[in-house]
Tab-separated table of C-alpha atoms in Angstrom:
chain	number	residue	atom	x	y	z
S	1	UNK	CA	10.084	23.822	-9.987
S	2	UNK	CA	6.733	25.443	-10.621
S	3	UNK	CA	3.515	24.438	-8.953
S	4	UNK	CA	1.686	21.489	-10.402
S	5	UNK	CA	-1.240	22.374	-12.621
S	6	UNK	CA	-4.539	22.164	-10.758
S	7	UNK	CA	-6.686	19.215	-11.767
S	8	UNK	CA	-10.006	19.918	-13.403
S	9	UNK	CA	-13.101	18.778	-11.549
S	10	UNK	CA	-14.048	16.438	-14.373
S	11	UNK	CA	-10.569	14.929	-14.646
S	12	UNK	CA	-11.111	11.127	-14.720
S	13	UNK	CA	-7.819	10.634	-12.902
S	14	UNK	CA	-9.167	12.401	-9.802
S	15	UNK	CA	-9.617	10.243	-6.715
S	16	UNK	CA	-7.668	7.379	-8.295
S	17	UNK	CA	-10.559	6.731	-10.679
S	18	UNK	CA	-12.811	5.579	-7.844
S	19	UNK	CA	-16.455	5.656	-8.870
S	20	UNK	CA	-18.305	5.137	-5.593
S	21	UNK	CA	-16.406	6.989	-2.877
S	22	UNK	CA	-19.568	8.593	-1.529
S	23	UNK	CA	-21.328	5.405	-0.483
S	24	UNK	CA	-22.062	4.961	3.216
S	25	UNK	CA	-20.037	2.339	5.055
S	26	UNK	CA	-19.211	1.351	8.605
S	27	UNK	CA	-15.908	2.217	10.210
S	28	UNK	CA	-14.868	-1.465	10.251
S	29	UNK	CA	-14.719	-3.598	7.140
S	30	UNK	CA	-13.334	-6.899	5.840
S	31	UNK	CA	-12.199	-7.300	2.226
S	32	UNK	CA	-11.287	-10.558	0.489
S	33	UNK	CA	-9.294	-11.052	-2.694
S	34	UNK	CA	-9.899	-12.046	-5.408
S	35	UNK	CA	-13.410	-10.637	-5.560
S	36	UNK	CA	-16.218	-11.494	-7.956
S	37	UNK	CA	-16.394	-7.983	-9.405
S	38	UNK	CA	-12.751	-8.048	-10.491
S	39	UNK	CA	-12.466	-11.736	-11.357
S	40	UNK	CA	-15.659	-12.995	-12.977
S	41	UNK	CA	-16.536	-16.669	-13.365
S	42	UNK	CA	-14.995	-16.937	-16.806
S	43	UNK	CA	-11.682	-15.440	-15.713
S	44	UNK	CA	-11.590	-17.236	-12.352
S	45	UNK	CA	-11.583	-20.586	-14.149
S	46	UNK	CA	-8.633	-19.521	-16.302
S	47	UNK	CA	-5.074	-20.549	-15.538
S	48	UNK	CA	-2.730	-18.338	-13.522
S	49	UNK	CA	-0.786	-17.635	-16.732
S	50	UNK	CA	-3.927	-16.528	-18.573
S	51	UNK	CA	-4.982	-14.267	-15.686
S	52	UNK	CA	-1.545	-12.707	-15.848
S	53	UNK	CA	-1.998	-11.988	-19.554
S	54	UNK	CA	-5.343	-10.319	-18.803
S	55	UNK	CA	-3.862	-8.207	-15.992
S	56	UNK	CA	-4.183	-4.806	-17.671
S	57	UNK	CA	-7.778	-5.287	-18.756
S	58	UNK	CA	-8.904	-6.647	-15.406
S	59	UNK	CA	-7.110	-4.183	-13.213
S	60	UNK	CA	-7.972	-1.036	-15.103
S	61	UNK	CA	-11.534	-1.922	-16.053
S	62	UNK	CA	-12.911	-4.111	-13.270
S	63	UNK	CA	-10.907	-3.505	-10.108
S	64	UNK	CA	-12.114	0.062	-9.591
S	65	UNK	CA	-15.778	-0.723	-10.144
S	66	UNK	CA	-18.229	-0.438	-7.271
S	67	UNK	CA	-17.925	-3.394	-4.937
S	68	UNK	CA	-14.466	-4.455	-6.086
S	69	UNK	CA	-11.889	-5.090	-3.374
S	70	UNK	CA	-9.344	-2.661	-4.797
S	71	UNK	CA	-12.022	0.011	-5.096
S	72	UNK	CA	-12.875	-0.380	-1.421
S	73	UNK	CA	-9.232	-0.075	-0.437
S	74	UNK	CA	-8.532	2.935	-2.645
S	75	UNK	CA	-11.621	4.730	-1.411
S	76	UNK	CA	-10.313	4.448	2.147
S	77	UNK	CA	-6.858	5.735	1.264
S	78	UNK	CA	-8.121	8.870	-0.483
S	79	UNK	CA	-9.855	10.007	2.705
S	80	UNK	CA	-6.468	10.876	4.239
S	81	UNK	CA	-6.205	14.474	5.431
S	82	UNK	CA	-2.923	14.516	7.379
S	83	UNK	CA	-0.878	11.342	7.104
S	84	UNK	CA	-0.524	7.852	5.651
S	85	UNK	CA	2.031	5.467	7.154
S	86	UNK	CA	2.569	2.320	5.091
S	87	UNK	CA	4.577	-0.719	6.195
S	88	UNK	CA	4.924	-3.474	3.583
S	89	UNK	CA	7.250	-6.225	2.481
S	90	UNK	CA	6.922	-4.931	-1.077
S	91	UNK	CA	4.746	-2.674	-3.223
S	92	UNK	CA	4.373	-3.123	-6.972
S	93	UNK	CA	0.784	-1.967	-7.523
S	94	UNK	CA	0.740	1.143	-9.702
S	95	UNK	CA	-2.848	1.921	-8.701
S	96	UNK	CA	-2.208	1.867	-4.962
S	97	UNK	CA	1.031	3.789	-5.400
S	98	UNK	CA	-0.689	6.534	-7.390
S	99	UNK	CA	-3.552	6.752	-4.919
S	100	UNK	CA	-1.238	7.221	-1.941
S	101	UNK	CA	1.269	9.536	-3.626
S	102	UNK	CA	-1.516	11.724	-5.062
S	103	UNK	CA	-2.506	12.631	-1.500
S	104	UNK	CA	0.876	14.329	-1.064
S	105	UNK	CA	-0.337	17.087	-3.396
S	106	UNK	CA	-3.055	17.804	-0.812
S	107	UNK	CA	-0.576	18.163	2.040
S	108	UNK	CA	-0.681	14.594	3.335
S	109	UNK	CA	2.573	13.320	4.855
S	110	UNK	CA	3.384	9.857	3.507
S	111	UNK	CA	5.905	7.491	5.098
S	112	UNK	CA	6.762	4.080	3.643
S	113	UNK	CA	8.753	1.200	5.118
S	114	UNK	CA	9.690	-1.747	2.892
S	115	UNK	CA	11.906	-4.784	3.307
S	116	UNK	CA	15.496	-4.221	2.220
S	117	UNK	CA	15.399	-7.165	-0.165
S	118	UNK	CA	12.656	-5.480	-2.209
S	119	UNK	CA	13.854	-1.873	-1.967
S	120	UNK	CA	15.299	-1.958	-5.484
S	121	UNK	CA	13.705	-5.135	-6.802
S	122	UNK	CA	12.100	-5.448	-10.211
S	123	UNK	CA	8.678	-3.785	-10.366
S	124	UNK	CA	8.970	-1.973	-7.052
S	125	UNK	CA	7.216	1.375	-6.806
S	126	UNK	CA	9.634	2.803	-4.227
S	127	UNK	CA	11.169	5.279	-6.674
S	128	UNK	CA	7.721	6.706	-7.433
S	129	UNK	CA	7.128	7.258	-3.727
S	130	UNK	CA	10.447	9.071	-3.437
S	131	UNK	CA	9.814	11.153	-6.556
S	132	UNK	CA	6.414	12.218	-5.206
S	133	UNK	CA	7.914	13.456	-1.941
S	134	UNK	CA	7.207	10.531	0.360
S	135	UNK	CA	9.609	9.586	3.137
S	136	UNK	CA	10.897	6.051	2.552
S	137	UNK	CA	13.001	3.733	4.686
S	138	UNK	CA	14.416	0.297	3.981
S	139	UNK	CA	14.776	-2.399	6.626
S	140	UNK	CA	18.371	-2.849	5.470
S	141	UNK	CA	21.111	-0.480	6.498
S	142	UNK	CA	23.891	0.389	4.038
S	143	UNK	CA	26.778	-2.042	4.456
S	144	UNK	CA	29.075	0.814	5.483
S	145	UNK	CA	26.752	1.691	8.357
S	146	UNK	CA	26.653	-1.775	9.889
S	147	UNK	CA	28.534	-2.488	13.095
S	148	UNK	CA	29.143	-6.189	12.529
S	149	UNK	CA	31.066	-6.519	15.795
S	150	UNK	CA	27.837	-5.799	17.666
S	151	UNK	CA	25.740	-8.153	15.558
S	152	UNK	CA	24.112	-5.261	13.717
S	153	UNK	CA	24.115	-7.295	10.518
S	154	UNK	CA	20.866	-8.934	11.713
S	155	UNK	CA	19.108	-5.926	10.231
S	156	UNK	CA	20.165	-7.024	6.755
S	157	UNK	CA	18.474	-10.300	6.159
S	158	UNK	CA	18.043	-12.341	9.321
S	159	UNK	CA	14.545	-10.940	9.802
S	160	UNK	CA	12.220	-10.131	6.912
S	161	UNK	CA	10.188	-6.945	7.360
S	162	UNK	CA	7.017	-8.850	6.464
S	163	UNK	CA	4.357	-6.524	7.848
S	164	UNK	CA	1.430	-5.506	5.676
S	165	UNK	CA	-0.379	-2.551	7.180
S	166	UNK	CA	-1.179	1.118	6.732
S	167	UNK	CA	-2.424	3.775	9.137
S	168	UNK	CA	-4.477	6.719	7.858
S	169	UNK	CA	-4.574	9.943	9.897
S	170	UNK	CA	-3.651	7.982	13.030
S	171	UNK	CA	-7.273	6.847	13.140
S	172	UNK	CA	-7.814	4.080	10.541
S	173	UNK	CA	-5.859	0.818	10.367
S	174	UNK	CA	-5.636	-1.300	7.213
S	175	UNK	CA	-3.996	-4.690	7.766
S	176	UNK	CA	-4.160	-8.349	6.760
S	177	UNK	CA	-2.347	-10.791	4.494
S	178	UNK	CA	-2.551	-8.507	1.455
S	179	UNK	CA	0.721	-7.247	-0.020
S	180	UNK	CA	0.183	-4.314	-2.341
S	181	UNK	CA	1.024	-6.263	-5.480
S	182	UNK	CA	-0.662	-7.449	-8.664
S	183	UNK	CA	-0.180	-11.042	-7.528
S	184	UNK	CA	-2.036	-10.434	-4.262
S	185	UNK	CA	-4.841	-8.610	-6.054
S	186	UNK	CA	-5.708	-11.238	-8.619
S	187	UNK	CA	-3.583	-14.313	-8.026
S	188	UNK	CA	-3.912	-15.141	-4.319
S	189	UNK	CA	-6.565	-15.666	-1.681
S	190	UNK	CA	-5.961	-12.631	0.554
S	191	UNK	CA	-7.691	-10.595	3.230
S	192	UNK	CA	-7.760	-7.054	4.552
S	193	UNK	CA	-9.257	-5.833	7.817
S	194	UNK	CA	-10.046	-2.128	8.211
S	195	UNK	CA	-10.749	-0.859	11.711
S	196	UNK	CA	-10.805	2.273	13.830
S	197	UNK	CA	-10.691	0.382	17.129
S	198	UNK	CA	-8.047	2.085	19.316
S	199	UNK	CA	-7.208	-1.220	21.016
S	200	UNK	CA	-6.062	-2.615	17.671
S	201	UNK	CA	-4.916	0.606	15.985
S	202	UNK	CA	-2.609	1.914	18.717
S	203	UNK	CA	-0.237	-1.093	18.818
S	204	UNK	CA	0.245	-0.832	15.062
S	205	UNK	CA	1.036	2.864	15.366
S	206	UNK	CA	3.595	2.070	18.044
S	207	UNK	CA	5.105	-0.674	15.892
S	208	UNK	CA	5.441	1.680	12.929
S	209	UNK	CA	7.191	4.329	15.010
S	210	UNK	CA	9.505	1.704	16.475
S	211	UNK	CA	10.482	0.401	13.031
S	212	UNK	CA	10.791	3.910	11.597
S	213	UNK	CA	13.324	4.697	14.305
S	214	UNK	CA	15.086	1.348	13.964
S	215	UNK	CA	15.493	1.715	10.213
S	216	UNK	CA	16.777	5.285	10.332
S	217	UNK	CA	19.886	5.092	8.090
S	218	UNK	CA	21.573	7.692	10.294
S	219	UNK	CA	21.242	5.667	13.490
C-alpha cells in the first residue's frame, strides 16, 4: 500500500483534537471523572439514560476542552516518541483509540493487552488497534493451545486481566480505576494517577513485560 497522505498543519484532526497541549504542567497529576468541564451541572443532574443519549454531544464537544479529564489524558498520550504499552480489561473509547493509534504513524510502537472475555466483545476497539499496526495480545489462549492436563486452562477465565494502566516511552505511567470506555468517562466516579516516579513506574513496566510474555499465543 502507498504511504499515507501527510496531514496538513491546520488539520483539526491533528493531535486528537486537543486544544491546550502546550500548557505547562507538572510531571505528576491526578485526574477525576466525571469532570465539571465535560459534565456540567445541568447534565450531571440528568439520569444515566439521558447522559447516554447525550454521549456524542458531550464527548465530542466538551471532553476535549481545556481542563477536561479526557483532554488531560489525551494530551499526555500524544507526547509519545518511542512506545506506548497499554494494559486494560477493555477499550471502547474511539477517542483514546484514535489518539494512541495515530502515534503509530510517527514511528511509535504500540502494544495492547486486553482481557480475553472482551477481545471480541461488542464495541471493542481491538480491531482498530490491529488495523493500525499495533501489537495486541489477549489474556486468553486459543482453546487448541491449552494444555488442560497441566491446568493451563486457568488462563481462560479463572483470572480476569483487570489492570488499567499505560506506560509512555518507559518514563510516564498512567494508572487508576479508569477503564478506557464511554461508561468510565461519563457514567462512573473514576480516577487516574499520572507519574514519572521510577519507584512506581518500574514495577508496572515489569508487570507488563511479564504479562506480554505470559499471553504470547505461541508459548
